[in-house]
CSV table of C-alpha atoms in Angstrom, one decimal:
chain,number,residue,atom,x,y,z
A,1,MET,CA,130.3,203.8,-54.0
A,2,VAL,CA,129.7,200.0,-54.3
A,3,ASP,CA,130.1,197.6,-51.3
A,4,SER,CA,133.4,195.7,-52.0
A,5,SER,CA,131.4,192.6,-50.3
A,6,ALA,CA,128.7,192.9,-53.2
A,7,LEU,CA,131.6,193.4,-55.8
A,8,PHE,CA,133.6,190.5,-54.7
A,9,GLU,CA,130.3,188.2,-54.8
A,10,TYR,CA,129.5,189.3,-58.3
A,11,LEU,CA,133.0,188.9,-59.6
A,12,LEU,CA,133.2,185.2,-58.0
A,13,ARG,CA,130.1,184.4,-60.0
A,14,LEU,CA,131.6,185.5,-63.5
A,15,GLY,CA,134.7,183.7,-62.5
A,16,ASP,CA,133.0,180.5,-61.2
A,17,ASN,CA,130.7,180.2,-64.4
A,18,ALA,CA,133.9,180.5,-66.5
A,19,LEU,CA,135.8,178.0,-64.1
A,20,ILE,CA,133.2,175.5,-63.8
A,21,LEU,CA,132.3,175.5,-67.8
A,22,GLY,CA,136.0,175.2,-68.6
A,23,HIS,CA,136.3,172.5,-66.1
A,24,ARG,CA,133.4,170.4,-67.9
A,25,LEU,CA,134.9,171.1,-71.1
A,26,SER,CA,138.2,169.8,-70.2
A,27,GLU,CA,136.7,166.5,-69.3
A,28,TRP,CA,136.2,165.9,-72.9
A,29,CYS,CA,139.8,166.1,-73.6
A,30,GLY,CA,140.8,162.9,-75.2
A,31,HIS,CA,137.2,161.6,-75.5
A,32,SER,CA,135.6,163.6,-78.2
A,33,PRO,CA,134.0,162.5,-81.2
A,34,ALA,CA,136.6,163.7,-83.6
A,35,LEU,CA,139.9,164.8,-83.3
A,36,GLU,CA,139.0,168.5,-84.5
A,37,GLU,CA,136.2,168.4,-81.7
A,38,ASP,CA,138.6,167.5,-79.0
A,39,LEU,CA,141.0,170.4,-80.1
A,40,ALA,CA,137.7,172.5,-80.0
A,41,LEU,CA,136.6,172.0,-76.9
A,42,SER,CA,139.7,171.8,-74.9
A,43,ASN,CA,140.5,175.8,-76.8
A,44,VAL,CA,137.3,176.6,-75.5
A,45,ALA,CA,137.8,175.5,-72.3
A,46,LEU,CA,141.3,177.1,-72.2
A,47,ASP,CA,139.7,180.7,-73.0
A,48,LEU,CA,137.5,180.2,-70.1
A,49,ILE,CA,140.0,179.2,-67.9
A,50,GLY,CA,141.9,182.0,-69.1
A,51,GLN,CA,138.9,184.4,-68.2
A,52,THR,CA,138.5,182.6,-64.8
A,53,GLN,CA,141.9,183.5,-63.8
A,54,LEU,CA,141.0,187.1,-64.7
A,55,TRP,CA,138.0,187.7,-62.9
A,56,LEU,CA,138.9,185.5,-59.9
A,57,ASN,CA,142.3,187.5,-59.4
A,58,LEU,CA,140.2,190.6,-59.4
A,59,ALA,CA,137.7,189.2,-57.1
A,60,GLY,CA,140.7,188.4,-54.9
A,61,GLU,CA,142.0,192.0,-55.2
A,62,VAL,CA,138.8,193.6,-54.1
A,63,GLU,CA,138.1,191.3,-51.3
A,64,GLY,CA,141.8,192.5,-50.0
A,65,ARG,CA,142.6,189.4,-47.8
A,66,GLY,CA,145.4,188.4,-50.2
A,67,ARG,CA,143.5,185.5,-52.0
A,68,ASN,CA,144.3,185.0,-55.7
A,69,ALA,CA,142.5,183.1,-58.6
A,70,ASP,CA,144.5,179.7,-57.3
A,71,ASN,CA,143.3,180.1,-53.7
A,72,LEU,CA,139.9,180.7,-54.9
A,73,ALA,CA,139.5,178.2,-57.5
A,74,TYR,CA,141.0,175.5,-55.6
A,75,LEU,CA,140.4,176.1,-51.7
A,76,ARG,CA,136.7,177.0,-51.5
A,77,ASP,CA,134.0,174.4,-51.0
A,78,ALA,CA,130.8,173.8,-52.9
A,79,ARG,CA,128.6,176.1,-50.9
A,80,ASP,CA,131.0,179.2,-51.6
A,81,PHE,CA,130.9,178.8,-55.2
A,82,ARG,CA,128.5,181.1,-57.0
A,83,ASN,CA,128.3,179.7,-60.6
A,84,VAL,CA,125.1,179.2,-62.0
A,85,LEU,CA,123.5,175.6,-62.2
A,86,LEU,CA,123.6,175.3,-66.2
A,87,VAL,CA,127.3,175.1,-66.4
A,88,GLU,CA,127.7,172.4,-63.7
A,89,GLN,CA,125.2,170.1,-65.4
A,90,PRO,CA,126.9,166.7,-66.6
A,91,ASN,CA,128.6,166.7,-70.3
A,92,GLY,CA,126.2,164.0,-71.2
A,93,ASP,CA,126.5,162.9,-74.9
A,94,PHE,CA,128.1,165.3,-77.5
A,95,ALA,CA,124.5,167.1,-78.2
A,96,ALA,CA,123.8,167.7,-74.4
A,97,THR,CA,127.4,169.5,-74.2
A,98,MET,CA,126.9,171.5,-77.4
A,99,ALA,CA,123.2,172.4,-76.4
A,100,ARG,CA,124.5,173.7,-72.5
A,101,GLN,CA,127.4,175.5,-74.4
A,102,PHE,CA,124.8,177.5,-76.7
A,103,LEU,CA,122.5,178.3,-74.1
A,104,PHE,CA,125.4,179.5,-72.1
A,105,ASP,CA,127.5,181.2,-74.7
A,106,ALA,CA,124.5,183.1,-76.0
A,107,TRP,CA,124.0,184.7,-72.6
A,108,HIS,CA,127.6,185.1,-72.1
A,109,TYR,CA,128.1,187.3,-75.3
A,110,LEU,CA,125.2,189.4,-74.4
A,111,LEU,CA,126.5,189.6,-70.5
A,112,LEU,CA,130.2,190.7,-71.7
A,113,ARG,CA,128.8,192.8,-74.3
A,114,GLU,CA,126.8,194.7,-71.6
A,115,LEU,CA,130.0,194.6,-69.1
A,116,THR,CA,132.5,196.2,-71.8
A,117,GLY,CA,130.3,199.6,-70.8
A,118,SER,CA,131.1,199.0,-66.9
A,119,LYS,CA,132.1,202.0,-65.0
A,120,ASP,CA,134.6,199.7,-63.4
A,121,ALA,CA,137.3,199.9,-66.0
A,122,ARG,CA,138.6,196.5,-64.5
A,123,ILE,CA,135.5,195.0,-65.2
A,124,ALA,CA,135.4,196.6,-68.8
A,125,GLU,CA,138.6,195.6,-70.2
A,126,ILE,CA,138.3,191.6,-68.8
A,127,ALA,CA,134.8,191.6,-70.7
A,128,ALA,CA,136.3,193.5,-73.9
A,129,LYS,CA,138.8,190.6,-73.9
A,130,GLY,CA,136.6,187.8,-72.9
A,131,LEU,CA,134.1,189.1,-75.4
A,132,LYS,CA,136.2,188.6,-78.4
A,133,GLU,CA,136.8,185.1,-77.4
A,134,VAL,CA,133.1,184.3,-76.7
A,135,THR,CA,132.1,185.7,-80.3
A,136,TYR,CA,133.8,182.5,-81.3
A,137,HIS,CA,132.4,180.3,-78.8
A,138,LEU,CA,128.8,181.0,-79.8
A,139,GLU,CA,129.2,180.9,-83.3
A,140,ARG,CA,131.0,177.4,-83.0
A,141,SER,CA,128.2,176.0,-80.4
A,142,ARG,CA,125.1,177.6,-82.6
A,143,ASP,CA,126.7,176.1,-85.7
A,144,TRP,CA,126.5,172.6,-83.8
A,145,VAL,CA,122.8,172.8,-82.6
A,146,LEU,CA,122.0,174.0,-86.3
A,147,ARG,CA,124.0,170.5,-87.4
A,148,LEU,CA,122.4,168.1,-85.1
A,149,GLY,CA,119.2,169.6,-84.5
A,150,ASP,CA,118.7,169.4,-88.8
A,151,GLY,CA,120.8,166.3,-89.0
A,152,THR,CA,119.9,162.5,-88.7
A,153,GLU,CA,117.0,161.5,-86.9
A,154,GLU,CA,119.0,160.4,-84.3
A,155,SER,CA,120.9,163.5,-84.0
A,156,HIS,CA,117.9,165.5,-83.7
A,157,ARG,CA,116.4,163.4,-81.2
A,158,ARG,CA,119.5,163.8,-79.1
A,159,MET,CA,119.8,167.7,-79.6
A,160,GLN,CA,116.0,167.6,-79.0
A,161,ALA,CA,116.3,165.9,-75.8
A,162,ALA,CA,119.4,168.1,-74.6
A,163,ILE,CA,117.5,170.9,-75.0
A,164,ASP,CA,114.5,169.9,-73.3
A,165,ASP,CA,116.7,168.7,-69.9
A,166,LEU,CA,118.5,171.6,-69.7
A,167,TRP,CA,115.9,174.2,-70.3
A,168,MET,CA,114.8,174.5,-66.4
A,169,TYR,CA,118.4,176.0,-65.9
A,170,THR,CA,118.0,178.7,-67.9
A,171,GLY,CA,115.7,180.8,-66.2
A,172,GLU,CA,118.1,181.6,-63.6
A,173,LEU,CA,120.6,183.4,-66.0
A,174,PHE,CA,118.0,186.2,-66.2
A,175,GLU,CA,117.0,186.7,-62.5
A,176,SER,CA,118.8,189.7,-60.5
A,177,ASP,CA,119.0,189.6,-56.5
A,178,GLU,CA,120.3,192.4,-54.3
A,179,VAL,CA,124.1,191.8,-55.4
A,180,ASP,CA,123.2,192.1,-58.9
A,181,GLN,CA,120.9,195.3,-58.2
A,182,ALA,CA,123.7,196.8,-56.5
A,183,MET,CA,125.9,196.5,-59.6
A,184,VAL,CA,123.1,198.1,-61.9
A,185,ARG,CA,122.6,200.9,-59.7
A,186,GLU,CA,126.4,201.6,-59.5
A,187,GLY,CA,126.5,201.0,-63.6
A,188,LEU,CA,129.1,198.2,-63.0
A,189,GLY,CA,126.8,195.5,-64.7
A,190,PRO,CA,123.6,195.1,-66.7
A,191,ASP,CA,120.0,194.3,-65.7
A,192,PHE,CA,119.9,190.3,-66.1
A,193,ALA,CA,116.1,190.7,-67.0
A,194,THR,CA,117.2,192.9,-70.1
A,195,LEU,CA,119.4,190.0,-71.5
A,196,HIS,CA,116.4,187.8,-71.7
A,197,GLU,CA,114.7,189.1,-75.0
A,198,PRO,CA,117.8,189.2,-76.7
A,199,TRP,CA,118.9,185.8,-76.0
A,200,LEU,CA,115.4,184.2,-76.4
A,201,GLY,CA,115.3,185.8,-80.0
A,202,LEU,CA,118.6,184.3,-80.8
A,203,VAL,CA,117.9,180.9,-79.3
A,204,ARG,CA,114.4,180.7,-81.0
A,205,ALA,CA,115.5,181.8,-84.4
A,206,THR,CA,118.3,179.2,-84.0
A,207,ALA,CA,115.7,176.5,-82.8
A,208,GLU,CA,113.8,177.1,-85.6
A,209,GLU,CA,116.6,176.8,-88.4
A,210,ALA,CA,117.2,173.7,-86.3
A,211,THR,CA,114.1,172.2,-86.8
A,212,LEU,CA,113.9,172.0,-82.8
A,213,THR,CA,111.1,172.7,-80.6
A,214,LEU,CA,111.7,175.1,-77.3
A,215,PRO,CA,109.9,173.9,-74.4
A,216,GLN,CA,107.2,176.1,-72.9
A,217,PRO,CA,108.4,178.5,-70.1
A,218,GLY,CA,108.2,176.7,-67.0
A,219,TRP,CA,109.5,175.9,-63.4
A,220,ALA,CA,113.3,177.3,-63.5
A,221,GLN,CA,116.0,175.7,-61.2
A,222,ARG,CA,117.6,177.9,-59.3
A,223,GLY,CA,120.1,178.6,-56.4
A,224,GLY,CA,124.1,178.3,-57.9
A,225,LYS,CA,124.2,182.3,-57.6
A,226,ARG,CA,123.6,181.9,-54.0
A,227,GLY,CA,125.6,178.7,-53.2
A,228,LEU,CA,122.9,176.2,-53.8
A,229,HIS,CA,124.2,173.7,-56.2
A,230,SER,CA,123.1,170.5,-57.7
A,231,GLU,CA,124.9,167.0,-56.5
A,232,HIS,CA,127.0,167.7,-59.6
A,233,LEU,CA,129.3,170.4,-58.3
A,234,GLY,CA,131.0,168.2,-55.5
A,235,TYR,CA,132.3,165.8,-58.0
A,236,ILE,CA,133.4,168.3,-60.0
A,237,LEU,CA,135.3,170.0,-57.2
A,238,ALA,CA,136.6,166.5,-56.1
A,239,ASP,CA,138.5,166.1,-59.2
A,240,LEU,CA,139.5,169.8,-59.8
A,241,GLN,CA,140.6,170.4,-56.1
A,242,PHE,CA,142.4,167.2,-55.3
A,243,LEU,CA,145.9,168.0,-56.1
A,244,GLN,CA,145.8,171.1,-53.9
A,245,ARG,CA,143.8,169.5,-51.0
A,246,ALA,CA,146.1,166.1,-50.9
A,247,TYR,CA,149.5,168.3,-51.4
A,248,PRO,CA,148.6,171.6,-50.0
A,249,ASN,CA,150.7,174.3,-51.9
A,250,ALA,CA,152.0,172.4,-54.3
A,251,THR,CA,153.4,174.1,-57.3
A,252,TRP,CA,155.0,173.1,-60.5
B,1,MET,CA,175.1,199.2,-69.4
B,2,ALA,CA,171.4,200.2,-68.8
B,3,ASP,CA,172.6,203.7,-67.6
B,4,SER,CA,174.3,204.6,-70.8
B,5,LEU,CA,171.3,203.9,-73.0
B,6,THR,CA,168.9,206.6,-74.1
B,7,GLN,CA,165.6,207.1,-76.0
B,8,SER,CA,167.3,206.6,-79.2
B,9,ASP,CA,168.3,203.0,-78.0
B,10,LEU,CA,164.9,201.8,-77.7
B,11,ASP,CA,165.0,201.1,-81.5
B,12,GLN,CA,168.0,199.0,-81.0
B,13,VAL,CA,165.8,197.1,-78.4
B,14,LYS,CA,162.7,196.9,-80.7
B,15,ALA,CA,165.4,195.3,-83.4
B,16,TRP,CA,166.1,193.0,-80.6
B,17,LEU,CA,162.8,192.1,-79.9
B,18,GLY,CA,162.0,191.5,-83.7
B,19,GLU,CA,164.6,188.5,-83.3
B,20,VAL,CA,162.2,186.9,-80.5
B,21,PRO,CA,160.0,184.4,-81.9
B,22,ASP,CA,156.5,183.4,-81.3
B,23,PRO,CA,156.5,180.2,-78.9
B,24,GLU,CA,153.8,178.8,-80.8
B,25,VAL,CA,154.5,180.2,-84.5
B,26,PRO,CA,157.9,180.6,-84.6
B,27,ALA,CA,158.0,181.9,-88.5
B,28,VAL,CA,157.0,185.3,-86.5
B,29,SER,CA,158.3,187.5,-84.2
B,30,VAL,CA,156.4,188.9,-81.2
B,31,MET,CA,156.9,192.3,-82.8
B,32,ASP,CA,155.6,190.9,-85.7
B,33,LEU,CA,152.3,189.6,-83.9
B,34,GLY,CA,151.7,193.0,-82.4
B,35,ILE,CA,152.3,191.3,-78.9
B,36,VAL,CA,154.8,194.1,-77.6
B,37,ARG,CA,152.7,197.1,-77.0
B,38,ASP,CA,155.2,199.4,-75.5
B,39,VAL,CA,158.8,199.6,-74.7
B,40,ARG,CA,160.0,202.6,-72.7
B,41,TRP,CA,162.4,204.0,-69.7
B,42,ASP,CA,161.4,204.0,-66.3
B,43,ASP,CA,164.5,205.8,-65.1
B,44,ASP,CA,167.2,203.2,-65.9
B,45,GLU,CA,165.0,200.1,-65.9
B,46,LEU,CA,163.7,199.1,-69.4
B,47,VAL,CA,159.8,198.3,-69.3
B,48,VAL,CA,158.3,195.7,-71.9
B,49,SER,CA,154.6,195.8,-72.0
B,50,ILE,CA,153.0,192.8,-73.7
B,51,THR,CA,149.5,191.7,-74.1
B,52,PRO,CA,148.0,188.4,-74.2
B,53,THR,CA,146.6,187.3,-77.7
B,54,TYR,CA,143.9,185.1,-75.6
B,55,SER,CA,143.0,185.4,-72.1
B,56,GLY,CA,144.0,181.4,-71.5
B,57,CYS,CA,147.1,181.4,-74.2
B,58,PRO,CA,149.5,179.4,-72.5
B,59,ALA,CA,152.6,180.9,-74.3
B,60,THR,CA,152.0,184.5,-72.9
B,61,SER,CA,154.2,183.8,-69.9
B,62,VAL,CA,156.8,181.9,-72.2
B,63,ILE,CA,156.8,185.0,-74.3
B,64,ALA,CA,157.6,187.1,-71.2
B,65,LEU,CA,160.1,184.6,-70.2
B,66,ASP,CA,161.7,184.5,-73.9
B,67,ILE,CA,161.7,188.5,-73.9
B,68,GLU,CA,163.6,189.1,-71.1
B,69,ALA,CA,166.2,186.1,-71.6
B,70,ALA,CA,166.7,187.5,-75.0
B,71,LEU,CA,167.3,191.3,-73.7
B,72,ARG,CA,169.5,190.3,-70.8
B,73,ALA,CA,171.9,188.1,-73.3
B,74,LYS,CA,172.0,191.6,-74.7
B,75,GLY,CA,173.3,193.2,-71.7
B,76,LEU,CA,170.4,194.9,-70.5
B,77,ASP,CA,170.1,193.8,-66.5
B,78,ARG,CA,167.5,196.1,-65.3
B,79,LEU,CA,164.1,195.2,-67.2
B,80,ARG,CA,160.7,194.5,-66.5
B,81,VAL,CA,158.2,192.9,-68.5
B,82,GLU,CA,154.7,193.9,-67.7
B,83,ARG,CA,151.3,192.4,-68.7
B,84,ARG,CA,148.8,194.7,-70.5
B,85,LEU,CA,145.2,194.3,-71.0
B,86,SER,CA,143.8,196.9,-72.6
B,87,PRO,CA,143.0,197.6,-75.3
B,88,PRO,CA,142.6,194.1,-76.2
B,89,TRP,CA,144.9,192.3,-78.7
B,90,THR,CA,143.5,192.4,-81.9
B,91,THR,CA,145.0,190.6,-85.2
B,92,ASP,CA,145.0,193.9,-87.0
B,93,TRP,CA,148.0,194.9,-85.1
B,94,ILE,CA,149.7,191.7,-86.9
B,95,SER,CA,152.4,193.8,-89.3
B,96,PRO,CA,152.5,193.6,-93.1
B,97,GLU,CA,155.5,191.8,-92.6
B,98,GLY,CA,154.1,189.3,-90.1
B,99,ARG,CA,151.2,188.3,-92.5
B,100,ARG,CA,153.6,187.6,-95.3
B,101,LYS,CA,155.9,185.4,-92.7
B,102,LEU,CA,152.6,183.6,-91.8
B,103,GLU,CA,151.5,182.8,-95.3
B,104,ALA,CA,154.9,181.7,-96.3
B,105,TYR,CA,154.9,179.4,-93.3
B,106,GLY,CA,151.6,177.8,-94.2
B,107,ILE,CA,149.1,179.7,-92.2
B,108,ALA,CA,146.6,181.7,-93.9
B,109,PRO,CA,146.6,185.5,-92.5
B,110,PRO,CA,143.7,186.9,-91.1
B,111,ALA,CA,141.0,187.7,-93.9
B,112,GLU,CA,139.5,190.9,-92.6
B,113,SER,CA,140.1,193.8,-90.3
B,114,VAL,CA,138.6,193.6,-86.9
B,115,GLY,CA,137.1,197.1,-87.3
B,116,ASP,CA,134.8,195.5,-90.2
B,117,THR,CA,133.9,192.3,-88.2
B,118,PRO,CA,130.4,192.2,-87.6
B,119,SER,CA,128.6,190.8,-84.4
B,120,PRO,CA,127.9,187.3,-84.2
B,121,PHE,CA,124.5,188.1,-84.9
B,122,ASP,CA,124.9,189.6,-88.1
B,123,ARG,CA,127.7,186.8,-88.9
B,124,PHE,CA,125.4,183.9,-89.0
B,125,LEU,CA,123.5,185.8,-91.7
B,126,ARG,CA,126.3,186.6,-94.1
B,127,LYS,CA,128.5,184.4,-96.5
B,128,PRO,CA,131.6,182.6,-94.8
B,129,LEU,CA,134.8,184.7,-95.7
B,130,VAL,CA,136.8,183.2,-98.6
B,131,ILE,CA,140.0,181.7,-97.2
B,132,THR,CA,142.8,181.5,-99.6
B,133,CYS,CA,145.1,178.3,-99.3
B,134,PRO,CA,148.7,179.4,-98.3
B,135,ARG,CA,150.1,176.7,-100.6
B,136,CYS,CA,148.5,176.7,-103.9
B,137,LYS,CA,146.4,180.1,-103.3
B,138,SER,CA,143.0,178.5,-104.5
B,139,GLU,CA,139.8,180.0,-103.2
B,140,ASN,CA,138.1,176.8,-103.1
B,141,THR,CA,138.6,175.9,-99.2
B,142,ASP,CA,136.4,174.8,-96.6
B,143,ARG,CA,136.3,175.1,-92.9
B,144,VAL,CA,137.2,171.8,-90.6
B,145,SER,CA,136.9,173.5,-87.2
B,146,GLU,CA,136.3,177.2,-85.6
B,147,PHE,CA,139.5,175.9,-83.7
B,148,GLY,CA,142.8,174.7,-84.7
B,149,SER,CA,146.2,173.6,-83.0
B,150,THR,CA,145.8,176.9,-80.7
B,151,PRO,CA,142.9,178.8,-80.0
B,152,CYS,CA,143.9,181.7,-82.4
B,153,LYS,CA,143.8,179.6,-85.4
B,154,ALA,CA,141.1,177.3,-87.4
B,155,GLN,CA,141.5,174.5,-89.5
B,156,TYR,CA,141.0,174.7,-93.0
B,157,ARG,CA,141.3,172.4,-96.0
B,158,CYS,CA,141.9,173.0,-99.9
B,159,ARG,CA,139.8,171.4,-102.1
B,160,ASP,CA,142.1,172.0,-105.1
B,161,CYS,CA,145.5,171.0,-103.8
B,162,LEU,CA,143.8,168.7,-100.9
B,163,GLU,CA,146.3,170.1,-97.9
B,164,PRO,CA,145.1,170.9,-94.8
B,165,PHE,CA,146.0,174.1,-92.9
B,166,ASP,CA,145.5,176.5,-90.5
B,167,TYR,CA,143.9,180.1,-90.7
B,168,PHE,CA,144.7,182.7,-88.3
B,169,LYS,CA,141.5,183.9,-86.9
B,170,CYS,CA,140.5,187.6,-86.8
B,171,ILE,CA,139.9,188.7,-83.6
């Protein structure tokens, strides 16, 4: 039987990844380069926020202190957030947003696919639901990496710069700590290290087709899973949580 | 009224639900889309199980309200609508009638069964699906964006009649 505090922690990580990336994408709403992209980014954001509700409601249930997805999203401070650093990185230009999305989607797809076999039926069913959505996210973000990478000189330069800048945040995706190891032991989740090879295979094949060069493996920036974030998260939360902080318990 | 209803009345309930339109795509009912997964009696309480099309679909709570309102209007006062996540909704559950209604409304129905849908890794390598224009039936169409006015749809355009249209994606 897995320790419920470890399971709570694990579910927070799943939920926070979806929440913070969903919020980042929603920042594009009304600012995208084309109407179609505005709709697409908002739709991906919506899928991720929907998945957030499922993961964080389950986290609250496991914790057993009466917190639900709303309390967890709106009333925790930065140090209590468990998302990986990649998803909190700024939107930058459209290439940076799509590069971040692609690097995350490829990992998210592989992770959810493993989680559909989780011994915890609640995790398996949320993963099965999310996997269908993330399959489309990945197809789309990969298309954009190809189009911009193998596009004009300017689009290539921007996509290459985005991949170079974000690369150091990808190492954290494949690390396991004691929480992840507890999940592996109980058959609840995969060993993240096993996702690395298929992820790299997909990313490398896509980069080649897109005429992009992947950076050499190097130093990985880490800490998000343990609550140690970049300076960007605080600004995200200031925006995301403003209403509940200013008007506690406001509903509409 | 609920007391006098029996198992056979569930068919009547389903017929009533067949008149509840989907809030986003009003041409089809919640029955046509396969969102209603089960209708049953729990003692004298009617239980309607629904499943969301997409995790974040804002229509899901509206659908629950619409179902409740429609059945209350028919005199059923002991009822509850419950949400079911598993198995996840698939476009394979859209009825043949629903597919016809979608097309007549100008939305191309899903072009393949999800059972045949390859994983994205294989999908990248194959030719894109041929999506038929719901207006002029031409197969000479282009995908404009993987996402349309709602997460469940993609945007296409027809290169023959030049009209843009929505395609209901396979999921």
